[in-house]
Amino acid sequence: MAAFPHSSTSPAVTVPSSLALPVIEASFPRRLHPYWPTLQEKTRSWLLEMRLMPANKVEKFADGLRYTDLMAGYYVGAPDDVLQAIADYSAWFFVWDDRHDRDVVHGRSAAWSRLKNALHMALDSPQGNLYHQDPLVASFADSVLRLYSFLPATWNARFARHFHAVIEAYDQEFRNRTEGVVPTVQEYLALRRLTFAHWIWTDLLETSAGCELPDAVRKHPAYRRPALLSQEFAAWYNDLCSLPKEIAGDEVHNFGISLIRHEGMTLDEAVSEVRRRVEECVNEFLIAEREGLRFADELEDGTIQGTELGAAVRACIGNMRNWFSSVYWFHHESGRYRVDSWDDRATPPYVNNEAAGEK
């Protein structure tokens, strides 16, 4: 199946039949924030300014990785400065994920431990880490400081709490990969919610809507369920698309890999099961979305606060819907998953080994 991407003049993208989801293509129209062209340009400049990627790799790969497309298709309606901060943070997250992978591959346990501790400190004190010697830490501090400027301190504290848990989950992944431990299915699903940062991307919906949601709203099943389903879809669809890349790289963290190792499935059976779960997420979201929108209507009780809350919940749920199409097309347009085109299937061409002193 093919689609012409909104963000590019490239030819139509062909989706392999094993990964095609007709329900997404038919029922989840793709949207893109109008700020996207500027977003792409500024995030590219930020990657260079923060020294997150060498200039030659930024020039050759940054646009093709489509990191800004992913965010511009998700946080639709966000103020431009909010979307820019989110997109830069997202680009940082991908680079951090790559560093984590390279630290595992090259056995850099001490380097990973230093980075993990530095990120914890930068999360609590971004201002004091803007000039950290490691560009990954300094750029993290920069992006976090900007994200902290949009909503009250209570939102910042929640974001920090959620991301501290993400850092620790990445540390657990590091240990699992170093020791060759494949998590059981249930262990993996719990860990994946953290390494995919489910609650971080959901928290950022509030910055997009310009409103911190009170706990009674945020934790209400009518809001929490569509939020979780949108993130589960993204994480599991990512697993489906990245399975060849992760098998080539001797990964141990993938829904399919856990099914093969612990449930005795063949590769084809595991792919079918992950796909079934992905499709189930979509179908269940369509039901949960209706419940969430009814909840938004109920919040509009005639008061100013009720009107604002109802509008914010409606905006957040609308962007949960946008996440499905943005994630889906990202996986087929981004060079991040084109393993078959790489010289070495275990080494992504956009990563920078030399910066870490490797040869």
CSV table of C-alpha atoms in Angstrom, one decimal:
chain,number,residue,atom,x,y,z
A,1,MET,CA,0.0,0.0,0.0
A,2,ALA,CA,1.3,3.5,-0.7
A,3,ALA,CA,0.9,7.0,0.6
A,4,PHE,CA,2.4,10.3,-0.4
A,5,PRO,CA,4.0,11.8,2.7
A,6,HIS,CA,2.8,15.3,3.6
A,7,SER,CA,6.3,16.4,4.5
A,8,SER,CA,8.3,15.4,1.5
A,9,THR,CA,8.5,15.4,-2.2
A,10,SER,CA,9.8,11.8,-2.2
A,11,PRO,CA,7.9,9.1,-4.2
A,12,ALA,CA,5.0,7.2,-2.7
A,13,VAL,CA,6.0,5.0,0.3
A,14,THR,CA,5.2,1.3,-0.1
A,15,VAL,CA,4.2,-0.5,3.1
A,16,PRO,CA,5.0,-4.2,3.1
A,17,SER,CA,1.8,-6.3,3.4
A,18,SER,CA,3.1,-7.8,6.6
A,19,LEU,CA,3.1,-4.4,8.2
A,20,ALA,CA,0.2,-2.7,6.4
A,21,LEU,CA,-2.8,-1.7,8.6
A,22,PRO,CA,-5.7,-0.8,6.4
A,23,VAL,CA,-7.6,0.6,9.3
A,24,ILE,CA,-5.0,3.2,10.0
A,25,GLU,CA,-4.8,4.2,6.3
A,26,ALA,CA,-8.6,4.4,6.1
A,27,SER,CA,-9.7,5.7,9.5
A,28,PHE,CA,-6.9,7.8,10.9
A,29,PRO,CA,-6.3,10.7,8.5
A,30,ARG,CA,-2.8,12.0,8.7
A,31,ARG,CA,-2.3,15.5,10.0
A,32,LEU,CA,0.8,17.7,10.1
A,33,HIS,CA,1.4,20.9,12.2
A,34,PRO,CA,1.8,23.9,9.8
A,35,TYR,CA,5.0,24.8,11.6
A,36,TRP,CA,6.7,21.6,10.3
A,37,PRO,CA,9.0,23.1,7.7
A,38,THR,CA,10.5,25.5,10.2
A,39,LEU,CA,10.5,22.8,12.9
A,40,GLN,CA,12.7,20.6,10.7
A,41,GLU,CA,15.1,23.4,9.9
A,42,LYS,CA,15.5,24.5,13.5
A,43,THR,CA,15.8,21.0,14.9
A,44,ARG,CA,18.5,20.2,12.4
A,45,SER,CA,20.3,23.4,13.5
A,46,TRP,CA,19.9,22.4,17.2
A,47,LEU,CA,21.4,19.0,16.6
A,48,LEU,CA,24.5,20.8,15.1
A,49,GLU,CA,24.6,23.4,17.8
A,50,MET,CA,24.4,20.9,20.6
A,51,ARG,CA,26.9,18.6,18.9
A,52,LEU,CA,24.6,15.7,19.1
A,53,MET,CA,25.5,14.5,15.6
A,54,PRO,CA,28.5,15.3,13.4
A,55,ALA,CA,27.8,17.8,10.6
A,56,ASN,CA,28.3,15.3,7.9
A,57,LYS,CA,25.7,12.9,9.5
A,58,VAL,CA,23.2,15.7,10.1
A,59,GLU,CA,23.5,16.7,6.5
A,60,LYS,CA,23.2,13.2,5.1
A,61,PHE,CA,20.7,11.6,7.5
A,62,ALA,CA,18.8,14.1,9.8
A,63,ASP,CA,16.0,14.9,7.4
A,64,GLY,CA,15.6,11.4,6.2
A,65,LEU,CA,15.3,10.1,9.8
A,66,ARG,CA,12.0,12.1,10.0
A,67,TYR,CA,12.2,12.8,13.7
A,68,THR,CA,10.4,16.1,13.3
A,69,ASP,CA,7.7,14.6,11.1
A,70,LEU,CA,6.8,12.2,14.0
A,71,MET,CA,6.3,15.0,16.5
A,72,ALA,CA,4.6,17.4,14.0
A,73,GLY,CA,2.1,14.7,13.2
A,74,TYR,CA,1.4,14.1,16.9
A,75,TYR,CA,1.2,17.4,18.8
A,76,VAL,CA,-1.0,19.2,16.3
A,77,GLY,CA,-2.4,22.4,17.7
A,78,ALA,CA,0.6,23.0,20.0
A,79,PRO,CA,2.1,26.6,20.1
A,80,ASP,CA,5.1,26.7,17.8
A,81,ASP,CA,7.6,27.2,20.7
A,82,VAL,CA,6.1,24.2,22.5
A,83,LEU,CA,6.3,22.0,19.4
A,84,GLN,CA,9.9,23.1,18.8
A,85,ALA,CA,10.9,22.1,22.4
A,86,ILE,CA,9.1,18.8,22.1
A,87,ALA,CA,10.7,18.0,18.7
A,88,ASP,CA,14.2,18.9,19.9
A,89,TYR,CA,13.7,16.7,23.0
A,90,SER,CA,12.4,13.9,20.8
A,91,ALA,CA,15.5,14.1,18.5
A,92,TRP,CA,17.6,14.0,21.6
A,93,PHE,CA,15.8,10.9,22.8
A,94,PHE,CA,16.6,9.1,19.6
A,95,VAL,CA,20.3,10.0,19.8
A,96,TRP,CA,20.3,8.9,23.5
A,97,ASP,CA,18.8,5.6,22.4
A,98,ASP,CA,21.6,5.2,19.9
A,99,ARG,CA,24.3,6.0,22.4
A,100,HIS,CA,22.7,3.4,24.8
A,101,ASP,CA,22.9,0.8,22.0
A,102,ARG,CA,26.5,1.6,21.1
A,103,ASP,CA,27.5,1.5,24.8
A,104,VAL,CA,26.0,-2.0,25.0
A,105,VAL,CA,27.6,-3.2,21.7
A,106,HIS,CA,31.0,-1.9,22.6
A,107,GLY,CA,30.9,-3.0,26.3
A,108,ARG,CA,31.2,0.5,27.7
A,109,SER,CA,29.6,-0.2,31.1
A,110,ALA,CA,31.5,2.5,33.0
A,111,ALA,CA,30.6,5.1,30.3
A,112,TRP,CA,26.9,4.1,30.5
A,113,SER,CA,26.9,4.4,34.3
A,114,ARG,CA,28.4,7.9,34.1
A,115,LEU,CA,25.8,8.9,31.5
A,116,LYS,CA,22.9,7.5,33.5
A,117,ASN,CA,24.0,9.3,36.7
A,118,ALA,CA,24.6,12.6,34.8
A,119,LEU,CA,21.1,12.4,33.2
A,120,HIS,CA,19.5,11.9,36.6
A,121,MET,CA,21.3,15.0,37.8
A,122,ALA,CA,20.4,17.1,34.7
A,123,LEU,CA,16.8,16.2,35.1
A,124,ASP,CA,16.7,17.6,38.6
A,125,SER,CA,19.0,20.5,37.9
A,126,PRO,CA,18.9,21.4,34.2
A,127,GLN,CA,20.2,24.9,34.6
A,128,GLY,CA,23.3,23.6,36.3
A,129,ASN,CA,24.1,21.2,33.5
A,130,LEU,CA,23.7,23.4,30.4
A,131,TYR,CA,27.5,23.3,29.9
A,132,HIS,CA,28.2,19.7,30.8
A,133,GLN,CA,31.2,18.3,29.0
A,134,ASP,CA,29.1,15.5,27.4
A,135,PRO,CA,27.0,17.0,24.6
A,136,LEU,CA,24.3,14.5,25.3
A,137,VAL,CA,23.9,15.7,28.9
A,138,ALA,CA,24.1,19.4,28.0
A,139,SER,CA,21.5,19.1,25.2
A,140,PHE,CA,19.2,17.1,27.6
A,141,ALA,CA,19.5,19.9,30.1
A,142,ASP,CA,18.7,22.4,27.4
A,143,SER,CA,15.6,20.6,26.2
A,144,VAL,CA,14.3,19.8,29.7
A,145,LEU,CA,14.7,23.5,30.8
A,146,ARG,CA,12.6,24.6,27.9
A,147,LEU,CA,9.9,22.0,28.6
A,148,TYR,CA,9.8,23.1,32.2
A,149,SER,CA,8.9,26.6,31.2
A,150,PHE,CA,5.4,25.9,29.9
A,151,LEU,CA,3.4,24.5,32.8
A,152,PRO,CA,3.5,24.8,36.6
A,153,ALA,CA,6.1,23.2,38.9
A,154,THR,CA,3.7,20.4,39.7
A,155,TRP,CA,3.8,19.3,36.0
A,156,ASN,CA,7.6,19.6,36.0
A,157,ALA,CA,7.9,17.4,39.1
A,158,ARG,CA,5.7,14.8,37.5
A,159,PHE,CA,7.7,14.9,34.2
A,160,ALA,CA,10.9,14.5,36.2
A,161,ARG,CA,9.5,11.5,38.2
A,162,HIS,CA,8.4,9.8,35.0
A,163,PHE,CA,11.7,10.4,33.3
A,164,HIS,CA,13.8,9.2,36.2
A,165,ALA,CA,11.9,5.9,35.8
A,166,VAL,CA,12.7,5.9,32.1
A,167,ILE,CA,16.4,6.3,32.8
A,168,GLU,CA,16.3,3.4,35.2
A,169,ALA,CA,14.5,1.2,32.7
A,170,TYR,CA,17.2,1.9,30.1
A,171,ASP,CA,19.7,0.8,32.8
A,172,GLN,CA,17.8,-2.4,33.2
A,173,GLU,CA,17.9,-2.9,29.4
A,174,PHE,CA,21.6,-2.3,29.5
A,175,ARG,CA,22.1,-5.0,32.1
A,176,ASN,CA,19.7,-7.4,30.3
A,177,ARG,CA,21.6,-7.0,27.0
A,178,THR,CA,25.0,-7.3,28.6
A,179,GLU,CA,24.0,-10.5,30.4
A,180,GLY,CA,22.0,-11.9,27.4
A,181,VAL,CA,18.7,-11.9,29.4
A,182,VAL,CA,15.5,-12.0,27.4
A,183,PRO,CA,12.6,-10.8,29.6
A,184,THR,CA,9.5,-12.9,29.8
A,185,VAL,CA,6.5,-11.5,27.9
A,186,GLN,CA,5.0,-9.8,31.0
A,187,GLU,CA,8.4,-8.5,32.2
A,188,TYR,CA,9.0,-7.1,28.7
A,189,LEU,CA,5.6,-5.4,28.4
A,190,ALA,CA,6.1,-3.7,31.8
A,191,LEU,CA,9.6,-2.6,30.9
A,192,ARG,CA,8.5,-1.4,27.4
A,193,ARG,CA,6.1,1.0,28.9
A,194,LEU,CA,9.0,2.7,30.5
A,195,THR,CA,11.7,2.5,27.7
A,196,PHE,CA,9.1,3.7,25.2
A,197,ALA,CA,8.3,6.5,27.7
A,198,HIS,CA,4.6,6.1,27.5
A,199,TRP,CA,3.8,8.6,30.2
A,200,ILE,CA,6.4,11.1,29.0
A,201,TRP,CA,4.7,11.5,25.6
A,202,THR,CA,1.3,11.6,27.3
A,203,ASP,CA,2.5,14.3,29.8
A,204,LEU,CA,3.6,16.4,26.8
A,205,LEU,CA,0.0,16.3,25.4
A,206,GLU,CA,-0.8,18.7,28.3
A,207,THR,CA,1.9,21.2,27.2
A,208,SER,CA,0.5,21.0,23.7
A,209,ALA,CA,-3.0,21.8,25.0
A,210,GLY,CA,-1.6,24.5,27.3
A,211,CYS,CA,-3.2,23.0,30.4
A,212,GLU,CA,-2.0,20.9,33.3
A,213,LEU,CA,-4.7,18.3,33.9
A,214,PRO,CA,-5.6,17.6,37.6
A,215,ASP,CA,-5.1,14.1,38.8
A,216,ALA,CA,-8.8,13.4,38.9
A,217,VAL,CA,-9.0,14.0,35.2
A,218,ARG,CA,-5.6,12.6,34.1
A,219,LYS,CA,-6.1,9.3,36.1
A,220,HIS,CA,-9.7,8.9,35.1
A,221,PRO,CA,-10.2,5.6,33.1
A,222,ALA,CA,-11.9,7.5,30.3
A,223,TYR,CA,-8.7,9.5,29.8
A,224,ARG,CA,-6.1,7.1,30.9
A,225,ARG,CA,-7.3,4.2,28.7
A,226,PRO,CA,-7.1,5.9,25.3
A,227,ALA,CA,-3.7,7.4,26.3
A,228,LEU,CA,-2.3,4.0,27.2
A,229,LEU,CA,-3.7,2.3,24.1
A,230,SER,CA,-2.2,4.9,21.8
A,231,GLN,CA,1.2,4.4,23.4
A,232,GLU,CA,0.9,0.6,23.4
A,233,PHE,CA,0.1,0.7,19.7
A,234,ALA,CA,3.2,2.8,19.0
A,235,ALA,CA,5.5,0.6,21.1
A,236,TRP,CA,4.3,-2.7,19.7
A,237,TYR,CA,4.2,-1.4,16.1
A,238,ASN,CA,7.7,-0.3,16.6
A,239,ASP,CA,8.6,-3.8,17.7
A,240,LEU,CA,7.0,-5.2,14.6
A,241,CYS,CA,8.9,-2.9,12.3
A,242,SER,CA,12.2,-3.1,14.1
A,243,LEU,CA,12.3,-6.8,14.6
A,244,PRO,CA,14.7,-7.5,11.7
A,245,LYS,CA,17.0,-4.6,12.9
A,246,GLU,CA,17.0,-5.9,16.5
A,247,ILE,CA,17.6,-9.5,15.5
A,248,ALA,CA,20.5,-8.4,13.4
A,249,GLY,CA,21.9,-6.4,16.3
A,250,ASP,CA,21.6,-9.3,18.8
A,251,GLU,CA,18.9,-7.4,20.8
A,252,VAL,CA,17.0,-9.1,23.6
A,253,HIS,CA,14.2,-6.5,23.9
A,254,ASN,CA,11.4,-6.9,21.5
A,255,PHE,CA,7.9,-8.2,22.0
A,256,GLY,CA,8.5,-10.8,19.2
A,257,ILE,CA,11.8,-11.9,20.7
A,258,SER,CA,10.2,-12.5,24.1
A,259,LEU,CA,7.4,-14.6,22.4
A,260,ILE,CA,10.0,-16.7,20.5
A,261,ARG,CA,12.2,-17.3,23.6
A,262,HIS,CA,9.6,-17.8,26.3
A,263,GLU,CA,6.4,-18.9,24.5
A,264,GLY,CA,8.1,-21.2,22.0
A,265,MET,CA,6.8,-19.4,18.9
A,266,THR,CA,8.4,-19.5,15.5
A,267,LEU,CA,9.4,-16.1,14.0
A,268,ASP,CA,6.3,-16.2,11.8
A,269,GLU,CA,4.1,-17.0,14.7
A,270,ALA,CA,5.6,-14.2,16.8
A,271,VAL,CA,5.1,-11.7,14.0
A,272,SER,CA,1.5,-12.7,13.7
A,273,GLU,CA,0.9,-12.4,17.4
A,274,VAL,CA,2.5,-9.0,17.7
A,275,ARG,CA,0.4,-7.8,14.7
A,276,ARG,CA,-2.7,-9.2,16.3
A,277,ARG,CA,-2.0,-7.2,19.5
A,278,VAL,CA,-1.3,-4.1,17.4
A,279,GLU,CA,-4.6,-4.4,15.6
A,280,GLU,CA,-6.4,-5.0,18.9
A,281,CYS,CA,-5.0,-1.8,20.3
A,282,VAL,CA,-6.5,0.1,17.3
A,283,ASN,CA,-9.9,-1.4,17.7
A,284,GLU,CA,-10.0,-0.9,21.4
A,285,PHE,CA,-8.8,2.7,21.0
A,286,LEU,CA,-11.8,3.5,18.8
A,287,ILE,CA,-14.1,2.5,21.6
A,288,ALA,CA,-12.0,4.2,24.3
A,289,GLU,CA,-11.8,7.4,22.2
A,290,ARG,CA,-15.6,7.7,22.3
A,291,GLU,CA,-15.6,7.3,26.1
A,292,GLY,CA,-12.9,9.9,26.4
A,293,LEU,CA,-14.8,12.4,24.3
A,294,ARG,CA,-18.0,11.8,26.4
A,295,PHE,CA,-15.9,12.4,29.5
A,296,ALA,CA,-14.7,15.7,28.0
A,297,ASP,CA,-18.3,16.7,27.4
A,298,GLU,CA,-19.2,15.9,31.1
A,299,LEU,CA,-16.3,18.1,32.3
A,300,GLU,CA,-17.9,21.1,30.6
A,301,ASP,CA,-20.3,21.9,33.5
A,302,GLY,CA,-20.9,25.6,32.7
A,303,THR,CA,-18.0,26.9,34.7
A,304,ILE,CA,-14.9,28.5,33.2
A,305,GLN,CA,-12.7,25.7,34.7
A,306,GLY,CA,-15.0,23.1,33.3
A,307,THR,CA,-14.9,24.6,29.8
A,308,GLU,CA,-11.1,24.8,29.9
A,309,LEU,CA,-10.7,21.2,31.1
A,310,GLY,CA,-13.2,19.8,28.6
A,311,ALA,CA,-11.4,21.6,25.7
A,312,ALA,CA,-8.0,20.4,27.0
A,313,VAL,CA,-9.1,16.8,27.3
A,314,ARG,CA,-10.7,16.9,23.8
A,315,ALA,CA,-7.4,18.3,22.4
A,316,CYS,CA,-5.3,15.6,24.1
A,317,ILE,CA,-7.6,12.8,22.9
A,318,GLY,CA,-7.5,14.3,19.4
A,319,ASN,CA,-3.7,14.1,19.5
A,320,MET,CA,-3.8,10.5,20.9
A,321,ARG,CA,-5.6,9.7,17.6
A,322,ASN,CA,-3.0,11.6,15.6
A,323,TRP,CA,-0.3,9.4,17.2
A,324,PHE,CA,-1.6,6.3,15.3
A,325,SER,CA,-1.1,7.8,11.8
A,326,SER,CA,2.1,9.6,12.7
A,327,VAL,CA,3.8,6.5,14.2
A,328,TYR,CA,2.5,4.3,11.3
A,329,TRP,CA,3.9,6.5,8.5
A,330,PHE,CA,7.1,7.4,10.4
A,331,HIS,CA,8.1,3.7,10.4
A,332,HIS,CA,7.8,3.5,6.7
A,333,GLU,CA,9.4,6.9,5.8
A,334,SER,CA,12.2,7.1,8.3
A,335,GLY,CA,15.6,5.8,7.4
A,336,ARG,CA,15.9,4.4,10.9
A,337,TYR,CA,14.3,1.1,10.0
A,338,ARG,CA,15.7,0.5,6.5
A,339,VAL,CA,18.1,-2.3,7.6
A,340,ASP,CA,18.3,-3.9,4.2
A,341,SER,CA,19.9,-0.7,2.8
A,342,TRP,CA,22.7,-0.6,5.4
A,343,ASP,CA,26.2,-1.8,4.7
A,344,ASP,CA,26.2,-3.5,8.1
A,345,ARG,CA,22.8,-4.6,9.3
A,346,ALA,CA,24.0,-4.4,12.9
A,347,THR,CA,25.4,-0.8,12.6
A,348,PRO,CA,23.0,2.0,11.7
A,349,PRO,CA,24.8,4.4,9.3
A,350,TYR,CA,23.5,7.5,11.2
A,351,VAL,CA,25.2,6.6,14.5
A,352,ASN,CA,28.5,8.1,15.4
A,353,ASN,CA,31.1,5.7,16.7
A,354,GLU,CA,34.1,7.9,16.2
A,355,ALA,CA,32.9,10.5,18.7
A,356,ALA,CA,33.2,7.9,21.4
A,357,GLY,CA,36.8,7.1,20.5
A,358,GLU,CA,36.0,4.0,18.6
A,359,LYS,CA,37.5,2.9,15.3
